[in-house]
mmCIF file with all atom_site columns, N, CA, C and O in Angstrom:
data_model
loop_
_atom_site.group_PDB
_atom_site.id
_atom_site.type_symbol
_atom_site.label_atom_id
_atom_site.label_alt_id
_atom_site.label_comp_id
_atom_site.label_asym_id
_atom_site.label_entity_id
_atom_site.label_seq_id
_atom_site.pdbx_PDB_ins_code
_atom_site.Cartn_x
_atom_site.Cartn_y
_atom_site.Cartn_z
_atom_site.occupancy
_atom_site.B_iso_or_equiv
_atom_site.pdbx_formal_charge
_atom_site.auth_seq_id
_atom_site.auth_comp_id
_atom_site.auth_asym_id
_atom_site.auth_atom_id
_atom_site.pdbx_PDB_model_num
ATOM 1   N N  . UNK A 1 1  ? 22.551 15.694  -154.442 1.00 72.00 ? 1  UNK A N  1
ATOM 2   C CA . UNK A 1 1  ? 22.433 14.314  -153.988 1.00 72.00 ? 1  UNK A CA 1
ATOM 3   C C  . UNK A 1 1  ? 21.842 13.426  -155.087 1.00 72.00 ? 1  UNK A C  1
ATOM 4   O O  . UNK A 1 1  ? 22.244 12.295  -155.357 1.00 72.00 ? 1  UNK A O  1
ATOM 5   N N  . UNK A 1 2  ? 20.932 14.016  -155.632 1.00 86.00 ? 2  UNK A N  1
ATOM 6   C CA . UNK A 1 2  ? 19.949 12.821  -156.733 1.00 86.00 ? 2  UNK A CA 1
ATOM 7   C C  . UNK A 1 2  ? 21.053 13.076  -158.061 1.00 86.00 ? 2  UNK A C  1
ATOM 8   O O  . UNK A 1 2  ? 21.124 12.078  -158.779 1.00 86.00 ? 2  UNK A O  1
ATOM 9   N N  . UNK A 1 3  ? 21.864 14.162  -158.477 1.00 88.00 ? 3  UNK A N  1
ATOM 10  C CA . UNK A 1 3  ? 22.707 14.426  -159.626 1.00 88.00 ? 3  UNK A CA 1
ATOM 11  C C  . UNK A 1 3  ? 23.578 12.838  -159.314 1.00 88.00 ? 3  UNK A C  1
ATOM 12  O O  . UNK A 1 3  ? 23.647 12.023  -160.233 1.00 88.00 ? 3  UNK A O  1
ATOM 13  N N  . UNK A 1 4  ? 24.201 12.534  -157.955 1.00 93.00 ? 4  UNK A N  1
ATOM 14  C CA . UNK A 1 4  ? 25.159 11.964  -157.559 1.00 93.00 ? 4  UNK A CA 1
ATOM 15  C C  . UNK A 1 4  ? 24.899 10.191  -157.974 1.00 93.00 ? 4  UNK A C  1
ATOM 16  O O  . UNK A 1 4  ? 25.658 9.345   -158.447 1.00 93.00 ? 4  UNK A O  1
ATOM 17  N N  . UNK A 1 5  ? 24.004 10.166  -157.702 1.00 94.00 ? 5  UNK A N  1
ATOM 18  C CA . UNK A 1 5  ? 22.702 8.937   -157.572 1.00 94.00 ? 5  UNK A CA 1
ATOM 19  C C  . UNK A 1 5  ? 22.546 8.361   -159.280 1.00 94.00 ? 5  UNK A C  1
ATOM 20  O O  . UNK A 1 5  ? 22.649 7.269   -159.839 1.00 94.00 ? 5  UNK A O  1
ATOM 21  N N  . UNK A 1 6  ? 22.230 9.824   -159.717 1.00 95.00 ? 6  UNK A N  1
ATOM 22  C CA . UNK A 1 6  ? 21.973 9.292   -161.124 1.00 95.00 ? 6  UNK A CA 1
ATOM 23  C C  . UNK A 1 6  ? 23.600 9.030   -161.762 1.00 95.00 ? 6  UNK A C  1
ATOM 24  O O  . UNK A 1 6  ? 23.522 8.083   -162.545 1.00 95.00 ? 6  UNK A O  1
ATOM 25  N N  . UNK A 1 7  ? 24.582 9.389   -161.708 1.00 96.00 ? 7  UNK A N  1
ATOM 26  C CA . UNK A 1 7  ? 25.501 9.669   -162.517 1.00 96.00 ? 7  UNK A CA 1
ATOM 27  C C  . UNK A 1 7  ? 25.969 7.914   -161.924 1.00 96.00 ? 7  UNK A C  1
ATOM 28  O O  . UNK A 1 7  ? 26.440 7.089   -162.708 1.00 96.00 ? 7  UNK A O  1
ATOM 29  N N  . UNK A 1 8  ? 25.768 7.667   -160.711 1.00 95.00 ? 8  UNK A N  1
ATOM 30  C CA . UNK A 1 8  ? 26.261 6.684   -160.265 1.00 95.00 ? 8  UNK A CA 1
ATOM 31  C C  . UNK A 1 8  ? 25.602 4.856   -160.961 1.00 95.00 ? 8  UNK A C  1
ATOM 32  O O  . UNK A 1 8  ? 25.959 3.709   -161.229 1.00 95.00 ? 8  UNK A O  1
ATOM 33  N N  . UNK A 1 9  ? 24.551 5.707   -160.934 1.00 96.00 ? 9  UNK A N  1
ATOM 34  C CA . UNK A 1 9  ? 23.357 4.537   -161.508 1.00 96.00 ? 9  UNK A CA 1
ATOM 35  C C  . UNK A 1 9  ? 24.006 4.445   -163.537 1.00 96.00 ? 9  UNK A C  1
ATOM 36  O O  . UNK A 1 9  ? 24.276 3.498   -164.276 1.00 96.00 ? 9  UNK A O  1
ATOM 37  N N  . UNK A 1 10 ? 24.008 5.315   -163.644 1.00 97.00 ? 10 UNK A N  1
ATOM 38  C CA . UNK A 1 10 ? 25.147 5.159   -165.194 1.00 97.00 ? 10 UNK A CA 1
ATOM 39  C C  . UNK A 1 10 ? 25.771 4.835   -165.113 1.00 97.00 ? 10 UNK A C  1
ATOM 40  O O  . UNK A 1 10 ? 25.676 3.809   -165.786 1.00 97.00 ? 10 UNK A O  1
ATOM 41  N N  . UNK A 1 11 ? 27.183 4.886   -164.448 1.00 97.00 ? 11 UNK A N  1
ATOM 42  C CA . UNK A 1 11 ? 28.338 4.492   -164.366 1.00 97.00 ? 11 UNK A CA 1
ATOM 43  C C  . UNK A 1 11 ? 28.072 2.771   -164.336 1.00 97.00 ? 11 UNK A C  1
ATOM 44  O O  . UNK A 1 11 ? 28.536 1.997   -165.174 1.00 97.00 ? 11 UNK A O  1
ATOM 45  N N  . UNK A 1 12 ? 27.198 2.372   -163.144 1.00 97.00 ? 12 UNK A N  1
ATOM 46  C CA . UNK A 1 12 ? 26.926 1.024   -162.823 1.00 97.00 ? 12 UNK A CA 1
ATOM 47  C C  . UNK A 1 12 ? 26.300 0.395   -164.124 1.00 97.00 ? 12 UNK A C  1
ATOM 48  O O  . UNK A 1 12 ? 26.640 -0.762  -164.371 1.00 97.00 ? 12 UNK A O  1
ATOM 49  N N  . UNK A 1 13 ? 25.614 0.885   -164.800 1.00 97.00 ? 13 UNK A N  1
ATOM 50  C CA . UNK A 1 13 ? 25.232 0.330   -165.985 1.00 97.00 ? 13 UNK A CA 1
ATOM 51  C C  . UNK A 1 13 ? 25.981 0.220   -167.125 1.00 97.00 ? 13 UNK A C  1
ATOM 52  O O  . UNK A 1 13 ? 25.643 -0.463  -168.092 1.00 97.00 ? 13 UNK A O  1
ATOM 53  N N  . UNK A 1 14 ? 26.701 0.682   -167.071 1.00 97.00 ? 14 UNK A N  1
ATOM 54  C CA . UNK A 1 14 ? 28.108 0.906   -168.415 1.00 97.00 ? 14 UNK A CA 1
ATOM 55  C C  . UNK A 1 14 ? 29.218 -0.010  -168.331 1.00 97.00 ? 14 UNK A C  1
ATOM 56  O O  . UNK A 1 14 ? 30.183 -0.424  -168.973 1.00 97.00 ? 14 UNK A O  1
ATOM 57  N N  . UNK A 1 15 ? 28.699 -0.110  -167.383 1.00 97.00 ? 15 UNK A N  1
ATOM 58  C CA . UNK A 1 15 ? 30.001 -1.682  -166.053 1.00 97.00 ? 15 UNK A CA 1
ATOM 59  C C  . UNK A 1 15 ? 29.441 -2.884  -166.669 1.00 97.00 ? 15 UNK A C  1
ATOM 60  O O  . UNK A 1 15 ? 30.068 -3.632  -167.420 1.00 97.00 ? 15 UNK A O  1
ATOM 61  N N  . UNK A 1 16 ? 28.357 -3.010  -166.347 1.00 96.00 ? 16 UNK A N  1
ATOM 62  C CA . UNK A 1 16 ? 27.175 -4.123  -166.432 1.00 96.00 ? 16 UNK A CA 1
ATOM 63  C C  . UNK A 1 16 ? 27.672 -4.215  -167.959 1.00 96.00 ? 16 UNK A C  1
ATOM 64  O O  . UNK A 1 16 ? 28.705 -4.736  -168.380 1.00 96.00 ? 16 UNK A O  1
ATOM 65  N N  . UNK A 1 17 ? 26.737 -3.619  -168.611 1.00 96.00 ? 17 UNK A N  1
ATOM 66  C CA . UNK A 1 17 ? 27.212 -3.426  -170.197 1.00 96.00 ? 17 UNK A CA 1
ATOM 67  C C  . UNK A 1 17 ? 28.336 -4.096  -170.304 1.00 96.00 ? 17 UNK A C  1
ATOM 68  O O  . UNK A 1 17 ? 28.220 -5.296  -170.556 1.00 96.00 ? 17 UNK A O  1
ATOM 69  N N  . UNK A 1 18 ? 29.577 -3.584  -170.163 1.00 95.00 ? 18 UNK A N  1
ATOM 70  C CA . UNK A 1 18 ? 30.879 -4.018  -170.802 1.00 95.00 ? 18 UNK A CA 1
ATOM 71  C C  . UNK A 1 18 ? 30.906 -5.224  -170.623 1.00 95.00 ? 18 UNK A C  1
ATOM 72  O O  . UNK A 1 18 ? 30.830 -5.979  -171.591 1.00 95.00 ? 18 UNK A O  1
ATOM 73  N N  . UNK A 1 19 ? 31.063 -5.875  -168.874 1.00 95.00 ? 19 UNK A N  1
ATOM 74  C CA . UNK A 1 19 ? 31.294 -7.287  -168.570 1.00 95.00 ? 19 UNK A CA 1
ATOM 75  C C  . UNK A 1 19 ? 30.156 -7.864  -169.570 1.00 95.00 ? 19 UNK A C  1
ATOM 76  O O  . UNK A 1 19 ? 30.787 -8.575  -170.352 1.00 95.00 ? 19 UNK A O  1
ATOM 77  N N  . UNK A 1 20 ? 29.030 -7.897  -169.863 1.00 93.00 ? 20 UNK A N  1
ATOM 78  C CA . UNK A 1 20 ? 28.184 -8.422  -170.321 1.00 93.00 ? 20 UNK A CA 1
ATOM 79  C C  . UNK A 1 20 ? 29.073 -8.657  -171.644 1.00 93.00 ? 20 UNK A C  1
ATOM 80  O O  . UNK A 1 20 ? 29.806 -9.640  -171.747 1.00 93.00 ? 20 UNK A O  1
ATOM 81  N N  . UNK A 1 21 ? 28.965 -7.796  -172.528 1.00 91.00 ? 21 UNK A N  1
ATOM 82  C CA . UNK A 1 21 ? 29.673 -7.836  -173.893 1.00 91.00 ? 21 UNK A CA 1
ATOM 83  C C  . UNK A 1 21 ? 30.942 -8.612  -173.696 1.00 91.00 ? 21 UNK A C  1
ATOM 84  O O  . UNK A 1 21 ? 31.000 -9.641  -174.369 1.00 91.00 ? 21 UNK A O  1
ATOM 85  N N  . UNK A 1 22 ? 31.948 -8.360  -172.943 1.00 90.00 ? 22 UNK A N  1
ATOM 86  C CA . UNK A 1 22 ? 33.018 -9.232  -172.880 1.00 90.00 ? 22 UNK A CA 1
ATOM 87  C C  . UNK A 1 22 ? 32.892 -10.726 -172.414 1.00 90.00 ? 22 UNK A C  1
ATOM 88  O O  . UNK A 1 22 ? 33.789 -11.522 -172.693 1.00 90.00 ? 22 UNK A O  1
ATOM 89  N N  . UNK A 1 23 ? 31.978 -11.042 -171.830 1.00 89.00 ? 23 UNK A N  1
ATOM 90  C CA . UNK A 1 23 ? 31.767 -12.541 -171.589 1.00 89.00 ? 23 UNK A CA 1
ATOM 91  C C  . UNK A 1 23 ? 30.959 -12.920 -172.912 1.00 89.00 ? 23 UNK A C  1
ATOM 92  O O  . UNK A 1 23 ? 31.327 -13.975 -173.428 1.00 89.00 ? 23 UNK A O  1
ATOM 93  N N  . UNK A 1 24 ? 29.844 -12.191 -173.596 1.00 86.00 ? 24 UNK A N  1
ATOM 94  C CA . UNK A 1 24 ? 29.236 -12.976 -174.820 1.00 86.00 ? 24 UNK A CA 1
ATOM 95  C C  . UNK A 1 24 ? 30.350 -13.382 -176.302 1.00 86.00 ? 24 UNK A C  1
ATOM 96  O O  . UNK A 1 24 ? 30.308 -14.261 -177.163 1.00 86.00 ? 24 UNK A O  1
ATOM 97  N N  . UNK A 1 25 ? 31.480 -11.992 -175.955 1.00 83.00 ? 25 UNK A N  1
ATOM 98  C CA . UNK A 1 25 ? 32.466 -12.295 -177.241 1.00 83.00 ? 25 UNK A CA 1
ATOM 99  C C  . UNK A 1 25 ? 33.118 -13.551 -176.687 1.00 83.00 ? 25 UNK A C  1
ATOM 100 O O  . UNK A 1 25 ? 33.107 -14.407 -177.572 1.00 83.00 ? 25 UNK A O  1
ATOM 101 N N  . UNK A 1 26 ? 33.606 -13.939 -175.719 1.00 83.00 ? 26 UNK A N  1
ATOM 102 C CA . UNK A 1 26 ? 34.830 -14.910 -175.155 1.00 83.00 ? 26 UNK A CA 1
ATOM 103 C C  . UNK A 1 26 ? 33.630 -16.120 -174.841 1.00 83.00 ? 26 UNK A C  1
ATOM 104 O O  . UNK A 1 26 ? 34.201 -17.110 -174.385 1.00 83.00 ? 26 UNK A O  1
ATOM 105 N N  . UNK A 1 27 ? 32.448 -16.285 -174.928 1.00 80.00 ? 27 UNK A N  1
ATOM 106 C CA . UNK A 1 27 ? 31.646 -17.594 -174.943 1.00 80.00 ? 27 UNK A CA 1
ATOM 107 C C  . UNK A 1 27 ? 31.418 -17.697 -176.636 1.00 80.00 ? 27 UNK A C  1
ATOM 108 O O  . UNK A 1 27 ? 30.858 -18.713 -177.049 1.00 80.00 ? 27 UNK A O  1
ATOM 109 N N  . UNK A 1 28 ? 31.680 -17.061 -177.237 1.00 78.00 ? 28 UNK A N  1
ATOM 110 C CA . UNK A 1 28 ? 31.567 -17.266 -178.338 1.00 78.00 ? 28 UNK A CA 1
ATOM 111 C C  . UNK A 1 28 ? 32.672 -18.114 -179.009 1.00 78.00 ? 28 UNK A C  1
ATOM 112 O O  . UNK A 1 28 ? 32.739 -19.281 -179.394 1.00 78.00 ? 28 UNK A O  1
ATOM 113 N N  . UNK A 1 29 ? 33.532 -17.027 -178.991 1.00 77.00 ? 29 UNK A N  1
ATOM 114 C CA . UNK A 1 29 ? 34.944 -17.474 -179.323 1.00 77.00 ? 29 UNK A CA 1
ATOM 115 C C  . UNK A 1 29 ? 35.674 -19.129 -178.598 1.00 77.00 ? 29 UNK A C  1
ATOM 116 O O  . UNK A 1 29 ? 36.376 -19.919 -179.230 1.00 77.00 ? 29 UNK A O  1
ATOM 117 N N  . UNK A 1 30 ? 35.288 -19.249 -177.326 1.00 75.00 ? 30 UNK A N  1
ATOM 118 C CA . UNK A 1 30 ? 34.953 -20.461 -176.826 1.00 75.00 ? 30 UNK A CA 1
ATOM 119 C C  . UNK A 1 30 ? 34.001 -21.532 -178.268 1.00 75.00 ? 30 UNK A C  1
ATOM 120 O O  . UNK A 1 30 ? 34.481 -22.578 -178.704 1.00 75.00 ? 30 UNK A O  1
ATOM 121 N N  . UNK A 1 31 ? 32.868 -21.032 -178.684 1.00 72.00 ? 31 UNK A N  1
ATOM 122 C CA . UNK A 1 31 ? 32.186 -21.972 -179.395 1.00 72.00 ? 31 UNK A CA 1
ATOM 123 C C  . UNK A 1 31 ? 32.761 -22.482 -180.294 1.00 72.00 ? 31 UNK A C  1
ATOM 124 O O  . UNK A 1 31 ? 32.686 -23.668 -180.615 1.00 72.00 ? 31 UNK A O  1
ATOM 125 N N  . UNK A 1 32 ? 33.535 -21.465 -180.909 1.00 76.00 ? 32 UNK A N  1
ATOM 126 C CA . UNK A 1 32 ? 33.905 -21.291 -182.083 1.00 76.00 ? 32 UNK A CA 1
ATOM 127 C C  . UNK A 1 32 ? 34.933 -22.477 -182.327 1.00 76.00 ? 32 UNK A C  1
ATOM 128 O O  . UNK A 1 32 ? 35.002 -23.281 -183.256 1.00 76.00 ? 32 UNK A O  1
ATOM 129 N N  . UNK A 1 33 ? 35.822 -22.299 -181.020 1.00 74.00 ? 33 UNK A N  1
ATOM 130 C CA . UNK A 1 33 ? 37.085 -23.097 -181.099 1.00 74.00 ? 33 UNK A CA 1
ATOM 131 C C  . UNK A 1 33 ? 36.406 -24.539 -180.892 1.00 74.00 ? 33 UNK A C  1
ATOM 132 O O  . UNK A 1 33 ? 36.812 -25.487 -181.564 1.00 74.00 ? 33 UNK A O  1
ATOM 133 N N  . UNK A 1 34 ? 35.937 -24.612 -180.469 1.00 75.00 ? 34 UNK A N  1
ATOM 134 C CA . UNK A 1 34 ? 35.064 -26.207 -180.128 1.00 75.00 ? 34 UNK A CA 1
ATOM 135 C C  . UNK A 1 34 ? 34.625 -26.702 -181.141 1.00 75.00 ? 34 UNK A C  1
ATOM 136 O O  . UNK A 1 34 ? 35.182 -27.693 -181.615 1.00 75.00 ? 34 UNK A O  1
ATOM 137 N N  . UNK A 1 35 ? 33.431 -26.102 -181.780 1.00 73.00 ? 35 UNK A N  1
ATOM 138 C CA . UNK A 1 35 ? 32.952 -26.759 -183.044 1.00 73.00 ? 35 UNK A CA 1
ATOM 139 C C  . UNK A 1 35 ? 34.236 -26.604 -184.158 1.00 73.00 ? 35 UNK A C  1
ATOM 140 O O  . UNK A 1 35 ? 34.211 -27.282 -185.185 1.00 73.00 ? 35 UNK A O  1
ATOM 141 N N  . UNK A 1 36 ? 35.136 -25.850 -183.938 1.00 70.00 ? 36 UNK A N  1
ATOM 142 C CA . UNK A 1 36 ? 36.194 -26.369 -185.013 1.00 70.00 ? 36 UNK A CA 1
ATOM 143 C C  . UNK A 1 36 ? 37.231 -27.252 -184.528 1.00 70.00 ? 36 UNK A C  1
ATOM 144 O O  . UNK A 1 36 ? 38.414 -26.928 -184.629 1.00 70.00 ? 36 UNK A O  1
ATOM 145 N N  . UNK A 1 37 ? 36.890 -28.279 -184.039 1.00 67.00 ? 37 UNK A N  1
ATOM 146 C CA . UNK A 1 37 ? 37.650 -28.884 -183.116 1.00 67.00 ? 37 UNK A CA 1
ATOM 147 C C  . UNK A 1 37 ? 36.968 -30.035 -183.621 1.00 67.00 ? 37 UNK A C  1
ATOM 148 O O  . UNK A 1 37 ? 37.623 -30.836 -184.287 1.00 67.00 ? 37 UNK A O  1
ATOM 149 N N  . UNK A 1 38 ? 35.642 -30.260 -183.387 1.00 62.00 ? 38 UNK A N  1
ATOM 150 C CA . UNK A 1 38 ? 35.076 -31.512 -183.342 1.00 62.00 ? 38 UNK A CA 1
ATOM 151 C C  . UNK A 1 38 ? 34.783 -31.601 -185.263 1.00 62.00 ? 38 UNK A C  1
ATOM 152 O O  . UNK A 1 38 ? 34.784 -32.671 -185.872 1.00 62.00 ? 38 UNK A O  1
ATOM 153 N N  . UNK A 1 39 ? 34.581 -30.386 -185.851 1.00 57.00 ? 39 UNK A N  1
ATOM 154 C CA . UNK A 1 39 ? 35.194 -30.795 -187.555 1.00 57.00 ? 39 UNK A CA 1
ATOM 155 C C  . UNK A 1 39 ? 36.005 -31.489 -188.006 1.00 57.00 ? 39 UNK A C  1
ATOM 156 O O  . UNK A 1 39 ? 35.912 -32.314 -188.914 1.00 57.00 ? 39 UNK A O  1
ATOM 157 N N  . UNK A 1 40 ? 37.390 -31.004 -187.004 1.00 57.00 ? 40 UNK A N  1
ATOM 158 C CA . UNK A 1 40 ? 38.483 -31.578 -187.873 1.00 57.00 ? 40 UNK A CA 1
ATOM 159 C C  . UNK A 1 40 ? 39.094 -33.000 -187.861 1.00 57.00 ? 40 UNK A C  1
ATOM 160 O O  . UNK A 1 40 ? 40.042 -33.433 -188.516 1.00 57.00 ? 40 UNK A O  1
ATOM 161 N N  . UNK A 1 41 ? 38.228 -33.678 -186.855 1.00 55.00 ? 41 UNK A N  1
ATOM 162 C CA . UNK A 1 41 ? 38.340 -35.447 -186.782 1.00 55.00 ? 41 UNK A CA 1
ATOM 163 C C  . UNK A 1 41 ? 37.760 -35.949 -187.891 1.00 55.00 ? 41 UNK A C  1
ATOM 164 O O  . UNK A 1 41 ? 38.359 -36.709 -188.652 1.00 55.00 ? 41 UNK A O  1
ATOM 165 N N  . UNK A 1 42 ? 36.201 -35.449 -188.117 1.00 54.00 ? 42 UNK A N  1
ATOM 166 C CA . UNK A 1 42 ? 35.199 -35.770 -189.080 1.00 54.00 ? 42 UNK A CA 1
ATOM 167 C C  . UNK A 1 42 ? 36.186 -35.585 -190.501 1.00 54.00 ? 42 UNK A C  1
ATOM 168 O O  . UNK A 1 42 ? 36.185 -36.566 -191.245 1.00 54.00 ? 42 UNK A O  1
ATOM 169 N N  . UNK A 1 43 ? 36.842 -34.653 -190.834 1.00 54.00 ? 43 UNK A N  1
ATOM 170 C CA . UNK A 1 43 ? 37.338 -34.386 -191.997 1.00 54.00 ? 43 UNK A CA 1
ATOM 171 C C  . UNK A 1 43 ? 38.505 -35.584 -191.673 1.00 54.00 ? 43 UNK A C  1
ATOM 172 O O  . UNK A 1 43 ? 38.341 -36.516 -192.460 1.00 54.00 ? 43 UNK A O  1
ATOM 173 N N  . UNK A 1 44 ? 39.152 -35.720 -191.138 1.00 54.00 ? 44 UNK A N  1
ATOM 174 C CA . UNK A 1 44 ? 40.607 -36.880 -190.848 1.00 54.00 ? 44 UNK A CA 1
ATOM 175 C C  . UNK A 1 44 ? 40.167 -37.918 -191.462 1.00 54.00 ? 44 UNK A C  1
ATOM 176 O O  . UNK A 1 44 ? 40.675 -38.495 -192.423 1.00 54.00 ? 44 UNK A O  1
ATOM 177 N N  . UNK A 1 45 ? 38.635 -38.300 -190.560 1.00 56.00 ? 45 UNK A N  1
ATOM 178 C CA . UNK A 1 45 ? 37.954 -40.350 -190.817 1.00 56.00 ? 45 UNK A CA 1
ATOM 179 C C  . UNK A 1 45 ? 37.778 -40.173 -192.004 1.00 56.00 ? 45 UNK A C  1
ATOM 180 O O  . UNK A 1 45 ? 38.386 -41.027 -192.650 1.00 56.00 ? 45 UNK A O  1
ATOM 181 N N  . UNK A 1 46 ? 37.084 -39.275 -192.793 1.00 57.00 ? 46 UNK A N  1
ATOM 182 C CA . UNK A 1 46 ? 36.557 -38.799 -193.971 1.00 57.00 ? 46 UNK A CA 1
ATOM 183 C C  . UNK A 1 46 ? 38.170 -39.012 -195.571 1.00 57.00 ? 46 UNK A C  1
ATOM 184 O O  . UNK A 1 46 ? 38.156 -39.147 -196.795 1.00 57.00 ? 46 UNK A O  1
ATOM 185 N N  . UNK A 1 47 ? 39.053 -38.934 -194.689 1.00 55.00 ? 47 UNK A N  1
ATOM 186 C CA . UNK A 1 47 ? 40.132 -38.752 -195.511 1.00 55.00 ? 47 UNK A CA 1
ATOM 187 C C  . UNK A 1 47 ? 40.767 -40.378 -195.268 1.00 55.00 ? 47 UNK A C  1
ATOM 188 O O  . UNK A 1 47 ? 41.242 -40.867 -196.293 1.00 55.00 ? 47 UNK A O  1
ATOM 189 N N  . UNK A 1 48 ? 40.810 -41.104 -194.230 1.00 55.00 ? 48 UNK A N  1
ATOM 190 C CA . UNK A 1 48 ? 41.327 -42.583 -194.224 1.00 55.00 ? 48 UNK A CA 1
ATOM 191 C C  . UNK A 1 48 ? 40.268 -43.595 -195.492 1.00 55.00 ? 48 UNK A C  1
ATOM 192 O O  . UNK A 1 48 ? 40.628 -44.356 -196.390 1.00 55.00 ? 48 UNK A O  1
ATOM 193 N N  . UNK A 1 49 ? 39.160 -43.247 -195.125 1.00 58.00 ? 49 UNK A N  1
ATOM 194 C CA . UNK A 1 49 ? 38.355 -43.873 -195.693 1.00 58.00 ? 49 UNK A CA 1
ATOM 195 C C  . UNK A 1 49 ? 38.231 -43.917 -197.033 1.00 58.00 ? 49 UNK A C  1
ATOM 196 O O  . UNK A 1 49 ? 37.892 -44.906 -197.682 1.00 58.00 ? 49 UNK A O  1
ATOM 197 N N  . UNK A 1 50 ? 38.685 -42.140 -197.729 1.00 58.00 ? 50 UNK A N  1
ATOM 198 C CA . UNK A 1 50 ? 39.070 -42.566 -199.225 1.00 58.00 ? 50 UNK A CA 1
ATOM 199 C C  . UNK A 1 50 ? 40.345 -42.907 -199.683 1.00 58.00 ? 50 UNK A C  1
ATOM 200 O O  . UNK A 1 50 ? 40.742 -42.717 -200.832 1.00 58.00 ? 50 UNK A O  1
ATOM 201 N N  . UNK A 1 51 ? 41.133 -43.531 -198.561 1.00 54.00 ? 51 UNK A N  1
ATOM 202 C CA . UNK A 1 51 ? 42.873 -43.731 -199.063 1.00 54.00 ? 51 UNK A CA 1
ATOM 203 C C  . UNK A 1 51 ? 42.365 -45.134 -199.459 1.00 54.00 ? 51 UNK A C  1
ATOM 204 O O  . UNK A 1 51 ? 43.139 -45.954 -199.954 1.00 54.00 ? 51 UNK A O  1
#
């Protein structure tokens, strides 16, 4: 019964784990695309202004 308990209590944590890791890569990757998003206007005005 307690073998069952523990193996179960791992399993649940390895779960936890993964989703955890897979939401911090894909909020990242989220950031990522954003702040290179809001660069590439800055570089555009940056380029009218020396024509």
């Amino acid at each position: 019964m307690t073998g069952e308990i523990v193996e179960g209590a791992i399993i649940m944590l390895v779960i936890v784990f993964a989703i955890f890791h897979m939401v911090r890569k894909s909020s990242r990757n989220i950031f990522e695309e954003t702040t290179s998003q809001q660069a590439e206007p800055v570089k555009n005005d940056d380029r009218m202004d020396n024509e």
